[in-house]
PDB file of C-alpha atoms and ligand atoms in Angstrom:
ATOM      1  CA  MET A   1      16.164  18.034   6.761  1.00 52.00           C
ATOM      2  CA  SER A   2      16.935  15.096   4.329  1.00 63.00           C
ATOM      3  CA  LYS A   3      13.697  13.953   2.424  1.00 88.00           C
ATOM      4  CA  GLY A   4      11.930  10.570   3.418  1.00 93.00           C
ATOM      5  CA  ILE A   5      11.912   7.638   1.532  1.00 95.00           C
ATOM      6  CA  LEU A   6       8.314   6.993  -0.521  1.00 97.00           C
ATOM      7  CA  MET A   7       7.694   3.206  -0.158  1.00 98.00           C
ATOM      8  CA  VAL A   8       4.612   1.355  -1.759  1.00 98.00           C
ATOM      9  CA  VAL A   9       3.578  -2.097  -0.273  1.00 97.00           C
ATOM     10  CA  SER A  10       1.208  -4.031  -2.467  1.00 95.00           C
ATOM     11  CA  GLY A  11      -0.022  -7.399  -2.763  1.00 89.00           C
ATOM     12  CA  PRO A  12      -3.073  -9.548  -3.264  1.00 81.00           C
ATOM     13  CA  SER A  13      -6.254  -8.867  -1.188  1.00 72.00           C
ATOM     14  CA  GLY A  14      -6.217 -11.014   2.008  1.00 70.00           C
ATOM     15  CA  ALA A  15      -2.074 -11.527   1.631  1.00 68.00           C
ATOM     16  CA  GLY A  16      -2.437  -9.623   5.211  1.00 81.00           C
ATOM     17  CA  LYS A  17      -0.970  -6.240   4.120  1.00 90.00           C
ATOM     18  CA  SER A  18      -2.680  -3.855   6.371  1.00 92.00           C
ATOM     19  CA  THR A  19      -1.528  -6.183   9.531  1.00 93.00           C
ATOM     20  CA  VAL A  20       1.934  -6.254   8.325  1.00 96.00           C
ATOM     21  CA  VAL A  21       2.172  -2.441   7.482  1.00 97.00           C
ATOM     22  CA  GLN A  22       0.677  -1.522  10.687  1.00 96.00           C
ATOM     23  CA  GLU A  23       3.435  -3.706  12.521  1.00 97.00           C
ATOM     24  CA  LEU A  24       5.969  -2.009  10.455  1.00 98.00           C
ATOM     25  CA  VAL A  25       5.129   1.742  11.430  1.00 97.00           C
ATOM     26  CA  ALA A  26       4.490   0.413  14.853  1.00 97.00           C
ATOM     27  CA  GLN A  27       8.114  -0.721  14.908  1.00 96.00           C
ATOM     28  CA  THR A  28       9.943   1.786  12.936  1.00 96.00           C
ATOM     29  CA  GLU A  29      10.251   5.074  14.009  1.00 94.00           C
ATOM     30  CA  GLY A  30       9.901   8.364  11.595  1.00 95.00           C
ATOM     31  CA  THR A  31       7.538   6.318   9.261  1.00 97.00           C
ATOM     32  CA  TYR A  32       3.994   7.532   8.277  1.00 97.00           C
ATOM     33  CA  LEU A  33       1.171   5.394   6.913  1.00 98.00           C
ATOM     34  CA  SER A  34      -0.753   7.418   4.026  1.00 98.00           C
ATOM     35  CA  ILE A  35      -4.455   7.175   4.387  1.00 98.00           C
ATOM     36  CA  SER A  36      -6.574   6.711   1.117  1.00 98.00           C
ATOM     37  CA  VAL A  37      -9.698   7.684  -0.144  1.00 98.00           C
ATOM     38  CA  THR A  38     -12.121   5.374  -1.257  1.00 98.00           C
ATOM     39  CA  THR A  39     -15.714   4.904  -2.637  1.00 98.00           C
ATOM     40  CA  ARG A  40     -15.900   1.519  -1.126  1.00 97.00           C
ATOM     41  CA  SER A  41     -18.372   0.989   1.869  1.00 96.00           C
ATOM     42  CA  PRO A  42     -16.571   0.882   5.040  1.00 96.00           C
ATOM     43  CA  ARG A  43     -16.700  -2.607   6.888  1.00 93.00           C
ATOM     44  CA  PRO A  44     -18.341  -2.746  10.063  1.00 93.00           C
ATOM     45  CA  PHE A  45     -14.832  -1.855  12.144  1.00 92.00           C
ATOM     46  CA  GLU A  46     -13.444   0.851   9.821  1.00 94.00           C
ATOM     47  CA  LYS A  47     -13.220   4.120  10.821  1.00 96.00           C
ATOM     48  CA  GLN A  48     -13.748   7.283   8.638  1.00 97.00           C
ATOM     49  CA  GLY A  49     -10.252   9.186   8.661  1.00 96.00           C
ATOM     50  CA  GLU A  50      -8.546   6.225  10.173  1.00 94.00           C
ATOM     51  CA  HIS A  51      -8.574   3.160   7.864  1.00 93.00           C
ATOM     52  CA  TYR A  52      -9.763   5.402   4.858  1.00 97.00           C
ATOM     53  CA  TYR A  53     -11.498   8.763   3.981  1.00 98.00           C
ATOM     54  CA  PHE A  54     -14.802   7.041   2.570  1.00 98.00           C
ATOM     55  CA  VAL A  55     -16.175   9.573   0.009  1.00 98.00           C
ATOM     56  CA  SER A  56     -18.974   9.633  -2.747  1.00 98.00           C
ATOM     57  CA  GLU A  57     -17.773   8.901  -6.385  1.00 98.00           C
ATOM     58  CA  SER A  58     -18.849  12.457  -7.271  1.00 98.00           C
ATOM     59  CA  GLU A  59     -16.382  13.564  -4.416  1.00 98.00           C
ATOM     60  CA  PHE A  60     -13.604  11.316  -5.807  1.00 98.00           C
ATOM     61  CA  ARG A  61     -14.085  12.640  -9.465  1.00 98.00           C
ATOM     62  CA  SER A  62     -13.759  15.976  -7.892  1.00 98.00           C
ATOM     63  CA  MET A  63     -10.423  15.130  -6.240  1.00 98.00           C
ATOM     64  CA  ILE A  64      -9.241  13.593  -9.641  1.00 98.00           C
ATOM     65  CA  GLU A  65     -10.047  16.673 -11.403  1.00 98.00           C
ATOM     66  CA  GLY A  66      -8.547  18.933  -8.986  1.00 98.00           C
ATOM     67  CA  GLY A  67      -5.041  16.967  -9.382  1.00 97.00           C
ATOM     68  CA  GLU A  68      -5.140  15.988  -5.762  1.00 98.00           C
ATOM     69  CA  LEU A  69      -4.628  12.678  -5.922  1.00 98.00           C
ATOM     70  CA  LEU A  70      -0.931  10.943  -6.620  1.00 98.00           C
ATOM     71  CA  GLU A  71      -2.463   8.170  -8.058  1.00 98.00           C
ATOM     72  CA  TYR A  72      -5.636   6.086  -8.298  1.00 98.00           C
ATOM     73  CA  ALA A  73      -7.197   3.125  -9.445  1.00 97.00           C
ATOM     74  CA  GLU A  74     -10.608   1.152  -9.723  1.00 96.00           C
ATOM     75  CA  TYR A  75     -10.169  -2.056  -7.759  1.00 91.00           C
ATOM     76  CA  ALA A  76     -13.159  -4.612  -7.986  1.00 88.00           C
ATOM     77  CA  GLY A  77     -15.575  -1.933  -9.001  1.00 92.00           C
ATOM     78  CA  ASN A  78     -14.634   0.707  -6.485  1.00 96.00           C
ATOM     79  CA  PHE A  79     -12.087   3.591  -6.506  1.00 98.00           C
ATOM     80  CA  TYR A  80      -9.021   4.211  -4.287  1.00 98.00           C
ATOM     81  CA  GLY A  81      -6.764   7.256  -4.320  1.00 98.00           C
ATOM     82  CA  THR A  82      -3.808   8.578  -2.571  1.00 98.00           C
ATOM     83  CA  PRO A  83      -4.019  12.064  -1.490  1.00 98.00           C
ATOM     84  CA  ALA A  84      -1.046  14.001  -2.537  1.00 97.00           C
ATOM     85  CA  VAL A  85      -0.737  16.918  -0.127  1.00 97.00           C
ATOM     86  CA  GLU A  86       0.054  15.052   3.371  1.00 96.00           C
ATOM     87  CA  VAL A  87       2.157  12.551   1.495  1.00 97.00           C
ATOM     88  CA  ASP A  88       4.547  15.422   0.293  1.00 97.00           C
ATOM     89  CA  LYS A  89       4.399  17.090   3.525  1.00 97.00           C
ATOM     90  CA  MET A  90       5.555  14.171   5.728  1.00 97.00           C
ATOM     91  CA  LEU A  91       8.322  13.343   2.999  1.00 96.00           C
ATOM     92  CA  SER A  92       9.497  17.045   3.123  1.00 95.00           C
ATOM     93  CA  GLU A  93       9.589  16.561   6.940  1.00 95.00           C
ATOM     94  CA  GLY A  94      12.002  13.416   6.710  1.00 93.00           C
ATOM     95  CA  LYS A  95       9.421  10.833   7.461  1.00 95.00           C
ATOM     96  CA  ASP A  96       9.418   7.643   5.282  1.00 96.00           C
ATOM     97  CA  VAL A  97       5.863   7.092   3.661  1.00 98.00           C
ATOM     98  CA  ILE A  98       4.134   3.992   3.185  1.00 98.00           C
ATOM     99  CA  LEU A  99       1.610   3.621   0.816  1.00 98.00           C
ATOM    100  CA  GLU A 100      -0.519   0.584   1.193  1.00 97.00           C
ATOM    101  CA  ILE A 101      -2.080   0.477  -2.483  1.00 97.00           C
ATOM    102  CA  ASP A 102      -2.703  -2.012  -5.466  1.00 92.00           C
ATOM    103  CA  ILE A 103      -0.336  -2.586  -8.193  1.00 92.00           C
ATOM    104  CA  GLN A 104      -1.897  -0.089 -10.796  1.00 92.00           C
ATOM    105  CA  GLY A 105      -1.261   2.511  -8.227  1.00 96.00           C
ATOM    106  CA  GLY A 106       2.475   1.396  -7.264  1.00 96.00           C
ATOM    107  CA  LEU A 107       3.097   1.477 -11.038  1.00 95.00           C
ATOM    108  CA  GLN A 108       1.727   4.871 -11.508  1.00 97.00           C
ATOM    109  CA  VAL A 109       3.408   6.278  -8.694  1.00 98.00           C
ATOM    110  CA  LYS A 110       6.908   4.770 -10.150  1.00 97.00           C
ATOM    111  CA  GLU A 111       6.366   6.921 -13.264  1.00 97.00           C
ATOM    112  CA  ARG A 112       5.877  10.051 -11.303  1.00 96.00           C
ATOM    113  CA  ARG A 113       8.100   9.601  -8.616  1.00 96.00           C
ATOM    114  CA  PRO A 114      11.218   7.405  -9.871  1.00 95.00           C
ATOM    115  CA  ASP A 115      12.764   7.013  -6.423  1.00 94.00           C
ATOM    116  CA  VAL A 116       9.735   5.085  -4.969  1.00 97.00           C
ATOM    117  CA  VAL A 117      10.441   1.925  -3.616  1.00 98.00           C
ATOM    118  CA  LEU A 118       8.015  -0.853  -4.644  1.00 98.00           C
ATOM    119  CA  ALA A 119       7.511  -4.065  -2.115  1.00 97.00           C
ATOM    120  CA  PHE A 120       5.083  -6.818  -3.128  1.00 94.00           C
ATOM    121  CA  LEU A 121       3.789  -8.841  -0.224  1.00 93.00           C
ATOM    122  CA  ILE A 122       2.661 -12.340  -0.896  1.00 88.00           C
ATOM    123  CA  PRO A 123       1.202 -15.104   1.150  1.00 84.00           C
ATOM    124  CA  PRO A 124       3.327 -18.427   1.216  1.00 81.00           C
ATOM    125  CA  THR A 125       0.585 -20.314  -0.973  1.00 77.00           C
ATOM    126  CA  VAL A 126      -2.334 -19.617  -2.955  1.00 72.00           C
ATOM    127  CA  GLU A 127      -4.451 -21.927  -0.816  1.00 78.00           C
ATOM    128  CA  GLU A 128      -3.204 -19.722   1.827  1.00 78.00           C
ATOM    129  CA  LEU A 129      -4.572 -16.558   0.197  1.00 75.00           C
ATOM    130  CA  GLU A 130      -8.111 -18.060  -0.216  1.00 80.00           C
ATOM    131  CA  SER A 131      -8.378 -19.296   3.142  1.00 81.00           C
ATOM    132  CA  ARG A 132      -7.385 -15.785   4.486  1.00 78.00           C
ATOM    133  CA  LEU A 133      -9.934 -14.043   2.619  1.00 75.00           C
ATOM    134  CA  ARG A 134     -12.597 -16.743   3.464  1.00 82.00           C
ATOM    135  CA  LEU A 135     -11.689 -15.954   7.251  1.00 81.00           C
ATOM    136  CA  ARG A 136     -12.027 -12.419   7.067  1.00 76.00           C
ATOM    137  CA  GLY A 137     -15.741 -13.053   6.515  1.00 76.00           C
ATOM    138  CA  SER A 138     -16.471  -9.664   5.421  1.00 76.00           C
ATOM    139  CA  GLU A 139     -16.790 -10.384   1.359  1.00 79.00           C
ATOM    140  CA  SER A 140     -19.607 -12.359  -0.729  1.00 84.00           C
ATOM    141  CA  GLU A 141     -18.451 -15.254  -2.607  1.00 86.00           C
ATOM    142  CA  MET A 142     -18.468 -13.410  -5.513  1.00 86.00           C
ATOM    143  CA  THR A 143     -16.191 -10.667  -4.192  1.00 86.00           C
ATOM    144  CA  ILE A 144     -13.837 -13.169  -3.108  1.00 85.00           C
ATOM    145  CA  ARG A 145     -13.864 -14.915  -6.799  1.00 85.00           C
ATOM    146  CA  LYS A 146     -13.095 -11.358  -7.956  1.00 85.00           C
ATOM    147  CA  ARG A 147     -10.356 -10.514  -5.902  1.00 82.00           C
ATOM    148  CA  LEU A 148      -8.675 -14.089  -6.260  1.00 83.00           C
ATOM    149  CA  GLU A 149      -8.845 -13.324 -10.119  1.00 85.00           C
ATOM    150  CA  ILE A 150      -7.042 -10.008  -9.371  1.00 82.00           C
ATOM    151  CA  ALA A 151      -4.435 -11.684  -7.555  1.00 80.00           C
ATOM    152  CA  GLU A 152      -3.622 -14.067 -10.224  1.00 81.00           C
ATOM    153  CA  ARG A 153      -3.084 -10.986 -12.590  1.00 81.00           C
ATOM    154  CA  GLU A 154      -1.068  -9.239  -9.982  1.00 79.00           C
ATOM    155  CA  TYR A 155       1.293 -11.914  -9.416  1.00 78.00           C
ATOM    156  CA  LYS A 156       2.347 -11.789 -13.347  1.00 80.00           C
ATOM    157  CA  ASN A 157       3.477  -8.006 -12.812  1.00 81.00           C
ATOM    158  CA  VAL A 158       5.354  -8.520  -9.734  1.00 86.00           C
ATOM    159  CA  SER A 159       8.900  -8.513 -11.594  1.00 89.00           C
ATOM    160  CA  GLN A 160       8.192  -4.526 -12.409  1.00 92.00           C
ATOM    161  CA  TYR A 161       8.646  -4.150  -8.609  1.00 95.00           C
ATOM    162  CA  ASP A 162      11.727  -3.837  -6.536  1.00 96.00           C
ATOM    163  CA  TYR A 163      11.324  -6.518  -3.708  1.00 96.00           C
ATOM    164  CA  VAL A 164       9.238  -9.433  -2.751  1.00 93.00           C
ATOM    165  CA  VAL A 165       8.462 -10.133   0.865  1.00 95.00           C
ATOM    166  CA  VAL A 166       6.634 -13.447   1.987  1.00 91.00           C
ATOM    167  CA  ASN A 167       4.015 -13.141   4.693  1.00 89.00           C
ATOM    168  CA  ASP A 168       4.771 -16.271   6.740  1.00 88.00           C
ATOM    169  CA  ASN A 169       4.335 -14.287   9.961  1.00 91.00           C
ATOM    170  CA  VAL A 170       3.469 -10.837  10.763  1.00 94.00           C
ATOM    171  CA  GLU A 171       6.424 -10.070  12.816  1.00 96.00           C
ATOM    172  CA  ASP A 172       9.054 -11.354  10.530  1.00 96.00           C
ATOM    173  CA  ALA A 173       7.460  -9.862   7.243  1.00 96.00           C
ATOM    174  CA  ALA A 174       7.349  -6.382   8.971  1.00 97.00           C
ATOM    175  CA  ALA A 175      11.050  -6.875   9.892  1.00 97.00           C
ATOM    176  CA  ARG A 176      11.998  -7.612   6.454  1.00 97.00           C
ATOM    177  CA  LEU A 177       9.954  -4.376   5.297  1.00 98.00           C
ATOM    178  CA  GLN A 178      12.000  -2.675   7.762  1.00 97.00           C
ATOM    179  CA  ALA A 179      15.260  -4.204   6.597  1.00 97.00           C
ATOM    180  CA  ILE A 180      14.403  -2.733   3.133  1.00 97.00           C
ATOM    181  CA  LEU A 181      13.921   0.795   4.410  1.00 96.00           C
ATOM    182  CA  VAL A 182      17.310   0.646   6.144  1.00 93.00           C
ATOM    183  CA  ALA A 183      18.891  -0.311   3.014  1.00 93.00           C
ATOM    184  CA  GLU A 184      17.284   2.125   0.942  1.00 93.00           C
ATOM    185  CA  ARG A 185      18.193   4.992   3.395  1.00 90.00           C
ATOM    186  CA  CYS A 186      21.715   3.697   2.728  1.00 89.00           C
ATOM    187  CA  SER A 187      21.567   3.628  -0.872  1.00 90.00           C
ATOM    188  CA  ALA A 188      24.477   5.253  -2.516  1.00 87.00           C
ATOM    189  CA  LYS A 189      22.139   6.899  -4.619  1.00 85.00           C
ATOM    190  CA  ARG A 190      20.341   8.714  -2.220  1.00 82.00           C
ATOM    191  CA  VAL A 191      22.441   8.614   1.234  1.00 74.00           C
ATOM    192  CA  ASN A 192      22.412  12.404   2.740  1.00 73.00           C
ATOM    193  CA  PRO A 193      26.036  12.929   4.120  1.00 76.00           C
ATOM    194  CA  LYS A 194      24.105  14.355   7.228  1.00 74.00           C
ATOM    195  CA  ASP A 195      22.658  10.948   7.679  1.00 72.00           C
ATOM    196  CA  ILE A 196      25.596   8.841   6.809  1.00 79.00           C
ATOM    197  CA  LYS A 197      26.253   7.982  10.515  1.00 77.00           C
ATOM    198  CA  LYS A 198      23.153   5.701  10.619  1.00 76.00           C
ATOM    199  CA  CYS A 199      24.335   3.645   7.614  1.00 80.00           C
TER     200      CYS A 199
HETATM  201  P1  5GP B   1      -9.590  -2.948   0.408  1.00 82.17           P
HETATM  202  O1  5GP B   1     -11.010  -2.996  -0.114  1.00 82.17           O
HETATM  203  O2  5GP B   1      -9.236  -4.683   0.824  1.00 82.17           O
HETATM  204  O3  5GP B   1      -9.242  -2.378   1.705  1.00 82.17           O
HETATM  205  O4  5GP B   1      -8.688  -2.582  -0.600  1.00 82.17           O
HETATM  206  C1  5GP B   1      -8.530  -3.267  -1.709  1.00 82.17           C
HETATM  207  C2  5GP B   1      -7.208  -2.795  -2.770  1.00 82.17           C
HETATM  208  O5  5GP B   1      -6.977  -1.897  -3.008  1.00 82.17           O
HETATM  209  C3  5GP B   1      -6.143  -3.479  -1.766  1.00 82.17           C
HETATM  210  O6  5GP B   1      -4.932  -3.954  -2.531  1.00 82.17           O
HETATM  211  C4  5GP B   1      -5.425  -2.098  -1.314  1.00 82.17           C
HETATM  212  O7  5GP B   1      -3.943  -2.190  -1.298  1.00 82.17           O
HETATM  213  C5  5GP B   1      -6.011  -1.325  -2.479  1.00 82.17           C
HETATM  214  N1  5GP B   1      -5.762   0.449  -2.085  1.00 82.17           N
HETATM  215  C6  5GP B   1      -6.026   0.622  -1.181  1.00 82.17           C
HETATM  216  N2  5GP B   1      -5.933   2.081  -1.141  1.00 82.17           N
HETATM  217  C7  5GP B   1      -5.427   2.387  -2.190  1.00 82.17           C
HETATM  218  C8  5GP B   1      -5.091   3.841  -2.933  1.00 82.17           C
HETATM  219  O8  5GP B   1      -5.111   4.557  -2.419  1.00 82.17           O
HETATM  220  N3  5GP B   1      -4.774   3.571  -4.358  1.00 82.17           N
HETATM  221  C9  5GP B   1      -4.735   2.156  -4.866  1.00 82.17           C
HETATM  222  N4  5GP B   1      -4.271   2.313  -6.047  1.00 82.17           N
HETATM  223  N5  5GP B   1      -4.957   1.273  -4.479  1.00 82.17           N
HETATM  224  C10 5GP B   1      -5.401   1.013  -2.747  1.00 82.17           C
END
């Protein structure tokens, strides 16, 4: 079986990444959304092992030391990382694996796995970003400000990514990410002769 595609979706907090990525995975057969580990506390609706694996800082450190993480980063005072085992298992089964991670993590993955596809999801305007963060209602004013500052820094690195997708509405943004996956599957650099009929 051919190996799946590894795709990173990054973008500022509040860009609607999670919703778009969930729509992408729901609409695209053969995709798998990686579940990250984090030291952040769960939001009220978040479930252990579904949205994240919520762990203590010492558990997180022992995962780093054990080489269990494909990448990790500190974001707004908490640690986040991608467990490597599940990602590799899914890729070897031919699934396309989606990582919804920040830009620091995306660039680390690029170093380790140069064939990764990096996509950056942005809201139509900065004002939209701020109002989406406030609407979510789960963060304090200080956290919102911190997240907006990070967003500004992230925009500066966007040229290191392969694709930009504007999240004007969930369905269209998910469809564009799907189109990127389809195009990448047919990239002459990676297409498998067995799968060529799909191109
Ligand atoms: P949140 O706290 O809003 O769930 O996530 C904050 C940021 O961390 C988001 O940009 C999200 O994409 C990113 N993130 C989530 N999981 C990971 C991960 O495993 N690694 C990295 N580097 N960033 C992550």
